Every structure is written in C-alpha cells, then in structure tokens.
Amino acid sequence: MYFDNQLTTIEYNNLTNRMTKNYGSLDLYKVNRIIETVQKSLRYYSRVRAFRIDLRFANDYMDGDVDTPSHFQQADPKAITRFFESLKSQLKVYRKNKNIMVSRDDFKYIWTREKDESFHHHYHLVLLFDKDVYYHLGDCSPDNSSGIAAMIQKAWCSALRVSFPEYATLVHFPDNCAYNLEGKNATLQDEKFIWALERFLYLSKVDTKTTDDGFRNFGCSQFPVYSL
C-alpha cells in the first residue's frame, strides 16, 4: 500500500528497490510519508524550492570540561520543535519587513532523527518552501551567511541556546542541497524530480535510527484538507 503519490506501482517498486541498493533497508511507512509530503507540497504551493540540510549538536563527545558546548547546550529531543518555531518567527519578521503577504505556511518539512557513533543524535531535514516567495538559499558560509541559510543557522543555534554565528557550523548544507520542483513535472520522467526524491528518501533508511528511547525519530508537516 502507498499513498496517492502520482507514481505507478511499477515506478514505486523500481524506486524503492533502487534506493534499497543505495541506502540499505528502508522504512516503507517513511518512504510513503516522504513522497506524500513532497506531492502535497506541490499541490499546496504549485512551485517548490526545497533544501536538504543536516543539524548537529555541539561537540559530539564529553571531555569533562564544563566550558564545552556539550555541557551547556540544550540538546533534548524538543530541539527540533524549537528550531521550527524559531525559523517560522524569523520568516514572519522577514515578510513583514519586505511587505510580503502570504495566505499559506512559509514552509513544510520532513525530518528524521539518527544516531551513529557520536555522543548526540543528529537530524536530517528537507525544508519545502513556496518558490514564488522564497527562492535563494543565500550564503551558507558560517562567517558570512545570509538569506534563508542564515535564518536556518540562527534557528538551530536558538534551539540549542548557543550563540550565533559561533556555532553556525552545526548546520550543514550538503553539496547540491537545493532543488526546484514544479507540480506539472513531478513525475519519474523528470530528472530533477527523480534526483530530489532520491535524495529525500535517504531520510527513510532504517540504519542508525533510534527506536527504543521513547522519542519520535521522524516527522512530516500536516496540511489543511481544504488546500489539497
């Protein structure tokens, strides 16, 4: 079973089989939710500017030094919620300053929480923006960040209660992390859509997921029924 994702059964099976070879075992529930969220975002916004980013905590080790960030950062599982709240708040101010009026949410999201050999967990995210309102990611460099990139960095620093820009590097922007998606081209015949979807499905891999600590390790935006 899979959601209304505009993929045929053959396309869906070919996609998941190919991604299993790349990423190992996939959680098919998460695969379906990721595809569903992308497709709903395209109906919600029509044109989407998507970004794949990683969020990490400071100092993935404990060295006994009370002055290290690992001792004073707020590294609880609610950090991801604080991140989204901070980003929404910044975007609201940005729109007000630019006199931009919108009737929809500023962005939709997909996130997953993982843990490898590091002391702390980390997050992988897909942020889906209305391309007609937000297009440029901006400068991603920690020392000279700007635009949406700077807002994302500030939001994560705010969530951890650490200073910006000192800890801006806790946000990682992978190579080729930005994608332009349009509803009319959202099929597996479109190379850009395929490439984006394959990158996003990384969040559905089973390996490194924590399932026994009582906290959520995956989430997607909700959509108002009337918008779809």
PDB file of C-alpha atoms in Angstrom, residues 25 27 42 51-52 63 72 104 115 129 161 173 183 186 200 208:
ATOM      1  CA  SER A  25      16.792  -1.305   4.210  1.00  0.00           C
ATOM      2  CA  ASP A  27      11.143   2.013   6.304  1.00  0.00           C
ATOM      3  CA  LEU A  42       3.493  20.723  -4.811  1.00  0.00           C
ATOM      4  CA  PHE A  51      16.586  22.318   0.710  1.00  0.00           C
ATOM      5  CA  ARG A  52      18.233  19.214   2.211  1.00  0.00           C
ATOM      6  CA  ASP A  63      35.584  15.581  27.791  1.00  0.00           C
ATOM      7  CA  PHE A  72      25.508  23.994  28.318  1.00  0.00           C
ATOM      8  CA  ARG A 104      -0.171  29.844   3.430  1.00  0.00           C
ATOM      9  CA  LYS A 115      22.430   8.368  15.980  1.00  0.00           C
ATOM     10  CA  PHE A 129       9.347  26.500   0.584  1.00  0.00           C
ATOM     11  CA  ARG A 161      20.571  28.019  23.257  1.00  0.00           C
ATOM     12  CA  PHE A 173      24.374  22.263   3.839  1.00  0.00           C
ATOM     13  CA  GLY A 183       3.811  20.152  -9.899  1.00  0.00           C
ATOM     14  CA  ALA A 186       6.589  15.888 -10.611  1.00  0.00           C
ATOM     15  CA  PHE A 200      14.943  12.931   0.201  1.00  0.00           C
ATOM     16  CA  THR A 208      21.197   4.474  12.527  1.00  0.00           C
TER      17      THR A 208
END
